[in-house]
Amino acid sequence: MNMLGSRCPLPGHARPSVLICLLIVPAAFLTYPMFRTLSLQLHSAIMGSYVSGTHSVVFVNCPNEQIARDIARAVLEKKLAASVNILPKASSLYFWKGEIEEATEILLLIKTRTSKVPILSSYIRSVHPFEIPEVFSLAMDQGDVHYLKWLEDSMEVDRVG
């Protein structure tokens, strides 16, 4: 076999390096949060189905209802979320500075795109009165297709013209 034949595949046959790229590049994108979210959205759009993990619920504790409402309204106005539930009077027990503390708090359940969780968390930390606010998220595994579509549409940036 000549050297040219071993380096150049026959017409109509993909080069092994191309096949490897087609397998490795998508896997690499899944390792980075932003790329993962973009690839999930692309997959969802192409396949017409919901991809688990595209949206998340973010939990945030607040010291009182007014602060909870202020944070909820600001998050919605900034299009960082589509919906916020305010759950009143959650009893909390926790360690703080080596002591067990007990408090009544208000719990926010914020529904958003998973890709927005880092900026949402940063924003909440910047406006929250607690030294270390409780901010964590859980990715949505499944849900009603119509509701998930509404979530997505609700966070679209307003377009002018």
mmCIF file with all atom_site columns, C-alpha atoms in Angstrom:
data_model
loop_
_atom_site.group_PDB
_atom_site.id
_atom_site.type_symbol
_atom_site.label_atom_id
_atom_site.label_alt_id
_atom_site.label_comp_id
_atom_site.label_asym_id
_atom_site.label_entity_id
_atom_site.label_seq_id
_atom_site.pdbx_PDB_ins_code
_atom_site.Cartn_x
_atom_site.Cartn_y
_atom_site.Cartn_z
_atom_site.occupancy
_atom_site.B_iso_or_equiv
_atom_site.pdbx_formal_charge
_atom_site.auth_seq_id
_atom_site.auth_comp_id
_atom_site.auth_asym_id
_atom_site.auth_atom_id
_atom_site.pdbx_PDB_model_num
ATOM 1   C CA . MET A 1 1   ? 0.000   0.000  0.000  1.00 0.00 ? 1   MET A CA 1
ATOM 2   C CA . ASN A 1 2   ? 1.396   3.371  -0.862 1.00 0.00 ? 2   ASN A CA 1
ATOM 3   C CA . MET A 1 3   ? 1.800   6.186  1.663  1.00 0.00 ? 3   MET A CA 1
ATOM 4   C CA . LEU A 1 4   ? -0.708  8.452  -0.080 1.00 0.00 ? 4   LEU A CA 1
ATOM 5   C CA . GLY A 1 5   ? -3.439  5.826  0.216  1.00 0.00 ? 5   GLY A CA 1
ATOM 6   C CA . SER A 1 6   ? -2.844  5.403  3.928  1.00 0.00 ? 6   SER A CA 1
ATOM 7   C CA . ARG A 1 7   ? -3.055  9.142  4.591  1.00 0.00 ? 7   ARG A CA 1
ATOM 8   C CA . CYS A 1 8   ? -5.995  10.082 2.369  1.00 0.00 ? 8   CYS A CA 1
ATOM 9   C CA . PRO A 1 9   ? -9.207  8.094  2.767  1.00 0.00 ? 9   PRO A CA 1
ATOM 10  C CA . LEU A 1 10  ? -11.240 7.016  -0.198 1.00 0.00 ? 10  LEU A CA 1
ATOM 11  C CA . PRO A 1 11  ? -13.896 9.445  -1.433 1.00 0.00 ? 11  PRO A CA 1
ATOM 12  C CA . GLY A 1 12  ? -17.064 9.210  0.638  1.00 0.00 ? 12  GLY A CA 1
ATOM 13  C CA . HIS A 1 13  ? -15.249 7.924  3.752  1.00 0.00 ? 13  HIS A CA 1
ATOM 14  C CA . ALA A 1 14  ? -14.724 10.223 6.723  1.00 0.00 ? 14  ALA A CA 1
ATOM 15  C CA . ARG A 1 15  ? -11.243 10.614 8.081  1.00 0.00 ? 15  ARG A CA 1
ATOM 16  C CA . PRO A 1 16  ? -10.730 9.044  11.501 1.00 0.00 ? 16  PRO A CA 1
ATOM 17  C CA . SER A 1 17  ? -9.665  12.441 12.879 1.00 0.00 ? 17  SER A CA 1
ATOM 18  C CA . VAL A 1 18  ? -13.009 13.941 11.846 1.00 0.00 ? 18  VAL A CA 1
ATOM 19  C CA . LEU A 1 19  ? -14.906 11.156 13.623 1.00 0.00 ? 19  LEU A CA 1
ATOM 20  C CA . ILE A 1 20  ? -12.824 11.631 16.741 1.00 0.00 ? 20  ILE A CA 1
ATOM 21  C CA . CYS A 1 21  ? -13.555 15.385 16.699 1.00 0.00 ? 21  CYS A CA 1
ATOM 22  C CA . LEU A 1 22  ? -17.264 14.690 16.326 1.00 0.00 ? 22  LEU A CA 1
ATOM 23  C CA . LEU A 1 23  ? -17.125 12.555 19.470 1.00 0.00 ? 23  LEU A CA 1
ATOM 24  C CA . ILE A 1 24  ? -14.684 14.531 21.619 1.00 0.00 ? 24  ILE A CA 1
ATOM 25  C CA . VAL A 1 25  ? -15.801 18.117 20.974 1.00 0.00 ? 25  VAL A CA 1
ATOM 26  C CA . PRO A 1 26  ? -19.397 17.594 22.205 1.00 0.00 ? 26  PRO A CA 1
ATOM 27  C CA . ALA A 1 27  ? -18.042 15.759 25.257 1.00 0.00 ? 27  ALA A CA 1
ATOM 28  C CA . ALA A 1 28  ? -15.709 18.680 25.974 1.00 0.00 ? 28  ALA A CA 1
ATOM 29  C CA . PHE A 1 29  ? -18.618 21.117 25.753 1.00 0.00 ? 29  PHE A CA 1
ATOM 30  C CA . LEU A 1 30  ? -20.509 19.114 28.373 1.00 0.00 ? 30  LEU A CA 1
ATOM 31  C CA . THR A 1 31  ? -17.709 19.664 30.877 1.00 0.00 ? 31  THR A CA 1
ATOM 32  C CA . TYR A 1 32  ? -18.041 23.432 30.958 1.00 0.00 ? 32  TYR A CA 1
ATOM 33  C CA . PRO A 1 33  ? -21.280 24.838 32.453 1.00 0.00 ? 33  PRO A CA 1
ATOM 34  C CA . MET A 1 34  ? -21.858 27.505 29.807 1.00 0.00 ? 34  MET A CA 1
ATOM 35  C CA . PHE A 1 35  ? -21.042 25.178 26.918 1.00 0.00 ? 35  PHE A CA 1
ATOM 36  C CA . ARG A 1 36  ? -23.095 22.433 28.538 1.00 0.00 ? 36  ARG A CA 1
ATOM 37  C CA . THR A 1 37  ? -26.133 24.693 28.751 1.00 0.00 ? 37  THR A CA 1
ATOM 38  C CA . LEU A 1 38  ? -25.732 25.816 25.142 1.00 0.00 ? 38  LEU A CA 1
ATOM 39  C CA . SER A 1 39  ? -25.399 22.241 23.934 1.00 0.00 ? 39  SER A CA 1
ATOM 40  C CA . LEU A 1 40  ? -28.457 21.190 25.981 1.00 0.00 ? 40  LEU A CA 1
ATOM 41  C CA . GLN A 1 41  ? -30.504 24.023 24.497 1.00 0.00 ? 41  GLN A CA 1
ATOM 42  C CA . LEU A 1 42  ? -29.355 23.111 20.991 1.00 0.00 ? 42  LEU A CA 1
ATOM 43  C CA . HIS A 1 43  ? -30.217 19.454 21.587 1.00 0.00 ? 43  HIS A CA 1
ATOM 44  C CA . SER A 1 44  ? -33.628 20.422 22.966 1.00 0.00 ? 44  SER A CA 1
ATOM 45  C CA . ALA A 1 45  ? -34.372 22.680 19.977 1.00 0.00 ? 45  ALA A CA 1
ATOM 46  C CA . ILE A 1 46  ? -33.298 20.075 17.421 1.00 0.00 ? 46  ILE A CA 1
ATOM 47  C CA . MET A 1 47  ? -34.969 17.104 19.087 1.00 0.00 ? 47  MET A CA 1
ATOM 48  C CA . GLY A 1 48  ? -38.089 18.977 20.213 1.00 0.00 ? 48  GLY A CA 1
ATOM 49  C CA . SER A 1 49  ? -37.830 17.533 23.709 1.00 0.00 ? 49  SER A CA 1
ATOM 50  C CA . TYR A 1 50  ? -36.878 18.727 27.167 1.00 0.00 ? 50  TYR A CA 1
ATOM 51  C CA . VAL A 1 51  ? -33.345 18.016 28.262 1.00 0.00 ? 51  VAL A CA 1
ATOM 52  C CA . SER A 1 52  ? -33.008 17.307 31.970 1.00 0.00 ? 52  SER A CA 1
ATOM 53  C CA . GLY A 1 53  ? -31.073 20.027 33.771 1.00 0.00 ? 53  GLY A CA 1
ATOM 54  C CA . THR A 1 54  ? -31.899 22.921 31.432 1.00 0.00 ? 54  THR A CA 1
ATOM 55  C CA . HIS A 1 55  ? -33.804 24.691 34.226 1.00 0.00 ? 55  HIS A CA 1
ATOM 56  C CA . SER A 1 56  ? -33.234 24.859 37.974 1.00 0.00 ? 56  SER A CA 1
ATOM 57  C CA . VAL A 1 57  ? -35.000 25.803 41.178 1.00 0.00 ? 57  VAL A CA 1
ATOM 58  C CA . VAL A 1 58  ? -32.918 28.096 43.373 1.00 0.00 ? 58  VAL A CA 1
ATOM 59  C CA . PHE A 1 59  ? -33.607 28.145 47.118 1.00 0.00 ? 59  PHE A CA 1
ATOM 60  C CA . VAL A 1 60  ? -32.941 31.372 49.049 1.00 0.00 ? 60  VAL A CA 1
ATOM 61  C CA . ASN A 1 61  ? -33.710 32.095 52.693 1.00 0.00 ? 61  ASN A CA 1
ATOM 62  C CA . CYS A 1 62  ? -34.690 35.619 53.779 1.00 0.00 ? 62  CYS A CA 1
ATOM 63  C CA . PRO A 1 63  ? -35.092 37.149 57.244 1.00 0.00 ? 63  PRO A CA 1
ATOM 64  C CA . ASN A 1 64  ? -38.554 38.615 56.580 1.00 0.00 ? 64  ASN A CA 1
ATOM 65  C CA . GLU A 1 65  ? -41.288 38.879 53.972 1.00 0.00 ? 65  GLU A CA 1
ATOM 66  C CA . GLN A 1 66  ? -40.434 42.414 52.806 1.00 0.00 ? 66  GLN A CA 1
ATOM 67  C CA . ILE A 1 67  ? -36.854 41.475 51.956 1.00 0.00 ? 67  ILE A CA 1
ATOM 68  C CA . ALA A 1 68  ? -38.118 38.302 50.266 1.00 0.00 ? 68  ALA A CA 1
ATOM 69  C CA . ARG A 1 69  ? -40.557 40.323 48.130 1.00 0.00 ? 69  ARG A CA 1
ATOM 70  C CA . ASP A 1 70  ? -37.900 42.907 47.239 1.00 0.00 ? 70  ASP A CA 1
ATOM 71  C CA . ILE A 1 71  ? -35.445 40.227 46.125 1.00 0.00 ? 71  ILE A CA 1
ATOM 72  C CA . ALA A 1 72  ? -38.146 38.323 44.223 1.00 0.00 ? 72  ALA A CA 1
ATOM 73  C CA . ARG A 1 73  ? -39.299 41.437 42.359 1.00 0.00 ? 73  ARG A CA 1
ATOM 74  C CA . ALA A 1 74  ? -35.743 42.504 41.478 1.00 0.00 ? 74  ALA A CA 1
ATOM 75  C CA . VAL A 1 75  ? -34.831 39.030 40.198 1.00 0.00 ? 75  VAL A CA 1
ATOM 76  C CA . LEU A 1 76  ? -37.910 39.028 37.946 1.00 0.00 ? 76  LEU A CA 1
ATOM 77  C CA . GLU A 1 77  ? -37.331 42.572 36.704 1.00 0.00 ? 77  GLU A CA 1
ATOM 78  C CA . LYS A 1 78  ? -33.745 41.660 35.760 1.00 0.00 ? 78  LYS A CA 1
ATOM 79  C CA . LYS A 1 79  ? -35.040 38.586 33.854 1.00 0.00 ? 79  LYS A CA 1
ATOM 80  C CA . LEU A 1 80  ? -32.882 36.334 36.027 1.00 0.00 ? 80  LEU A CA 1
ATOM 81  C CA . ALA A 1 81  ? -35.903 34.116 36.673 1.00 0.00 ? 81  ALA A CA 1
ATOM 82  C CA . ALA A 1 82  ? -39.363 33.391 35.349 1.00 0.00 ? 82  ALA A CA 1
ATOM 83  C CA . SER A 1 83  ? -41.158 32.755 38.623 1.00 0.00 ? 83  SER A CA 1
ATOM 84  C CA . VAL A 1 84  ? -40.618 33.076 42.371 1.00 0.00 ? 84  VAL A CA 1
ATOM 85  C CA . ASN A 1 85  ? -42.631 31.442 45.132 1.00 0.00 ? 85  ASN A CA 1
ATOM 86  C CA . ILE A 1 86  ? -42.497 33.016 48.593 1.00 0.00 ? 86  ILE A CA 1
ATOM 87  C CA . LEU A 1 87  ? -43.056 30.431 51.306 1.00 0.00 ? 87  LEU A CA 1
ATOM 88  C CA . PRO A 1 88  ? -43.766 32.023 54.683 1.00 0.00 ? 88  PRO A CA 1
ATOM 89  C CA . LYS A 1 89  ? -42.457 31.105 58.102 1.00 0.00 ? 89  LYS A CA 1
ATOM 90  C CA . ALA A 1 90  ? -39.958 28.333 57.617 1.00 0.00 ? 90  ALA A CA 1
ATOM 91  C CA . SER A 1 91  ? -38.419 27.297 60.936 1.00 0.00 ? 91  SER A CA 1
ATOM 92  C CA . SER A 1 92  ? -34.656 27.030 60.612 1.00 0.00 ? 92  SER A CA 1
ATOM 93  C CA . LEU A 1 93  ? -32.111 25.515 62.933 1.00 0.00 ? 93  LEU A CA 1
ATOM 94  C CA . TYR A 1 94  ? -28.471 25.822 61.961 1.00 0.00 ? 94  TYR A CA 1
ATOM 95  C CA . PHE A 1 95  ? -24.924 26.168 63.243 1.00 0.00 ? 95  PHE A CA 1
ATOM 96  C CA . TRP A 1 96  ? -23.600 29.721 63.253 1.00 0.00 ? 96  TRP A CA 1
ATOM 97  C CA . LYS A 1 97  ? -20.222 30.581 64.760 1.00 0.00 ? 97  LYS A CA 1
ATOM 98  C CA . GLY A 1 98  ? -20.167 27.337 66.759 1.00 0.00 ? 98  GLY A CA 1
ATOM 99  C CA . GLU A 1 99  ? -23.642 27.715 68.245 1.00 0.00 ? 99  GLU A CA 1
ATOM 100 C CA . ILE A 1 100 ? -27.004 26.238 67.299 1.00 0.00 ? 100 ILE A CA 1
ATOM 101 C CA . GLU A 1 101 ? -29.284 29.060 66.182 1.00 0.00 ? 101 GLU A CA 1
ATOM 102 C CA . GLU A 1 102 ? -33.010 29.016 65.587 1.00 0.00 ? 102 GLU A CA 1
ATOM 103 C CA . ALA A 1 103 ? -34.913 31.462 63.378 1.00 0.00 ? 103 ALA A CA 1
ATOM 104 C CA . THR A 1 104 ? -38.079 31.953 61.421 1.00 0.00 ? 104 THR A CA 1
ATOM 105 C CA . GLU A 1 105 ? -37.258 32.697 57.800 1.00 0.00 ? 105 GLU A CA 1
ATOM 106 C CA . ILE A 1 106 ? -39.021 33.181 54.510 1.00 0.00 ? 106 ILE A CA 1
ATOM 107 C CA . LEU A 1 107 ? -38.049 30.786 51.717 1.00 0.00 ? 107 LEU A CA 1
ATOM 108 C CA . LEU A 1 108 ? -37.866 31.793 48.067 1.00 0.00 ? 108 LEU A CA 1
ATOM 109 C CA . LEU A 1 109 ? -38.196 29.146 45.344 1.00 0.00 ? 109 LEU A CA 1
ATOM 110 C CA . ILE A 1 110 ? -36.828 30.755 42.193 1.00 0.00 ? 110 ILE A CA 1
ATOM 111 C CA . LYS A 1 111 ? -37.345 29.044 38.815 1.00 0.00 ? 111 LYS A CA 1
ATOM 112 C CA . THR A 1 112 ? -34.702 29.890 36.246 1.00 0.00 ? 112 THR A CA 1
ATOM 113 C CA . ARG A 1 113 ? -32.429 28.600 33.500 1.00 0.00 ? 113 ARG A CA 1
ATOM 114 C CA . THR A 1 114 ? -29.526 26.605 34.882 1.00 0.00 ? 114 THR A CA 1
ATOM 115 C CA . SER A 1 115 ? -27.191 28.855 32.878 1.00 0.00 ? 115 SER A CA 1
ATOM 116 C CA . LYS A 1 116 ? -28.428 31.860 34.909 1.00 0.00 ? 116 LYS A CA 1
ATOM 117 C CA . VAL A 1 117 ? -27.750 30.329 38.342 1.00 0.00 ? 117 VAL A CA 1
ATOM 118 C CA . PRO A 1 118 ? -24.218 31.794 38.763 1.00 0.00 ? 118 PRO A CA 1
ATOM 119 C CA . ILE A 1 119 ? -25.266 35.378 37.946 1.00 0.00 ? 119 ILE A CA 1
ATOM 120 C CA . LEU A 1 120 ? -28.466 34.980 39.995 1.00 0.00 ? 120 LEU A CA 1
ATOM 121 C CA . SER A 1 121 ? -26.419 33.755 42.989 1.00 0.00 ? 121 SER A CA 1
ATOM 122 C CA . SER A 1 122 ? -24.001 36.673 42.660 1.00 0.00 ? 122 SER A CA 1
ATOM 123 C CA . TYR A 1 123 ? -26.844 39.161 42.475 1.00 0.00 ? 123 TYR A CA 1
ATOM 124 C CA . ILE A 1 124 ? -28.569 37.697 45.541 1.00 0.00 ? 124 ILE A CA 1
ATOM 125 C CA . ARG A 1 125 ? -25.319 37.798 47.549 1.00 0.00 ? 125 ARG A CA 1
ATOM 126 C CA . SER A 1 126 ? -24.897 41.466 46.609 1.00 0.00 ? 126 SER A CA 1
ATOM 127 C CA . VAL A 1 127 ? -28.335 42.529 47.895 1.00 0.00 ? 127 VAL A CA 1
ATOM 128 C CA . HIS A 1 128 ? -29.028 40.026 50.688 1.00 0.00 ? 128 HIS A CA 1
ATOM 129 C CA . PRO A 1 129 ? -28.682 41.229 54.304 1.00 0.00 ? 129 PRO A CA 1
ATOM 130 C CA . PHE A 1 130 ? -27.242 37.935 55.610 1.00 0.00 ? 130 PHE A CA 1
ATOM 131 C CA . GLU A 1 131 ? -23.456 37.604 55.797 1.00 0.00 ? 131 GLU A CA 1
ATOM 132 C CA . ILE A 1 132 ? -23.798 34.188 54.118 1.00 0.00 ? 132 ILE A CA 1
ATOM 133 C CA . PRO A 1 133 ? -27.249 33.786 52.552 1.00 0.00 ? 133 PRO A CA 1
ATOM 134 C CA . GLU A 1 134 ? -28.525 30.330 51.781 1.00 0.00 ? 134 GLU A CA 1
ATOM 135 C CA . VAL A 1 135 ? -28.424 30.122 47.990 1.00 0.00 ? 135 VAL A CA 1
ATOM 136 C CA . PHE A 1 136 ? -28.378 26.747 46.275 1.00 0.00 ? 136 PHE A CA 1
ATOM 137 C CA . SER A 1 137 ? -30.028 25.182 43.258 1.00 0.00 ? 137 SER A CA 1
ATOM 138 C CA . LEU A 1 138 ? -31.424 21.871 42.113 1.00 0.00 ? 138 LEU A CA 1
ATOM 139 C CA . ALA A 1 139 ? -31.650 21.083 38.429 1.00 0.00 ? 139 ALA A CA 1
ATOM 140 C CA . MET A 1 140 ? -35.109 20.157 37.142 1.00 0.00 ? 140 MET A CA 1
ATOM 141 C CA . ASP A 1 141 ? -35.230 16.618 35.866 1.00 0.00 ? 141 ASP A CA 1
ATOM 142 C CA . GLN A 1 142 ? -38.677 16.685 34.267 1.00 0.00 ? 142 GLN A CA 1
ATOM 143 C CA . GLY A 1 143 ? -41.763 18.827 34.077 1.00 0.00 ? 143 GLY A CA 1
ATOM 144 C CA . ASP A 1 144 ? -44.786 19.777 32.048 1.00 0.00 ? 144 ASP A CA 1
ATOM 145 C CA . VAL A 1 145 ? -43.617 20.721 28.541 1.00 0.00 ? 145 VAL A CA 1
ATOM 146 C CA . HIS A 1 146 ? -45.927 23.752 28.407 1.00 0.00 ? 146 HIS A CA 1
ATOM 147 C CA . TYR A 1 147 ? -44.698 25.038 31.772 1.00 0.00 ? 147 TYR A CA 1
ATOM 148 C CA . LEU A 1 148 ? -41.052 24.588 30.802 1.00 0.00 ? 148 LEU A CA 1
ATOM 149 C CA . LYS A 1 149 ? -41.668 26.439 27.525 1.00 0.00 ? 149 LYS A CA 1
ATOM 150 C CA . TRP A 1 150 ? -43.324 29.246 29.494 1.00 0.00 ? 150 TRP A CA 1
ATOM 151 C CA . LEU A 1 151 ? -40.288 29.377 31.820 1.00 0.00 ? 151 LEU A CA 1
ATOM 152 C CA . GLU A 1 152 ? -37.986 29.753 28.828 1.00 0.00 ? 152 GLU A CA 1
ATOM 153 C CA . ASP A 1 153 ? -40.144 32.410 27.147 1.00 0.00 ? 153 ASP A CA 1
ATOM 154 C CA . SER A 1 154 ? -40.537 34.405 30.380 1.00 0.00 ? 154 SER A CA 1
ATOM 155 C CA . MET A 1 155 ? -36.807 34.958 30.695 1.00 0.00 ? 155 MET A CA 1
ATOM 156 C CA . GLU A 1 156 ? -36.284 36.237 27.158 1.00 0.00 ? 156 GLU A CA 1
ATOM 157 C CA . VAL A 1 157 ? -34.788 39.691 27.030 1.00 0.00 ? 157 VAL A CA 1
ATOM 158 C CA . ASP A 1 158 ? -37.241 42.261 25.727 1.00 0.00 ? 158 ASP A CA 1
ATOM 159 C CA . ARG A 1 159 ? -36.438 43.125 22.134 1.00 0.00 ? 159 ARG A CA 1
ATOM 160 C CA . VAL A 1 160 ? -36.843 46.618 20.760 1.00 0.00 ? 160 VAL A CA 1
ATOM 161 C CA . GLY A 1 161 ? -38.375 47.077 17.322 1.00 0.00 ? 161 GLY A CA 1
#
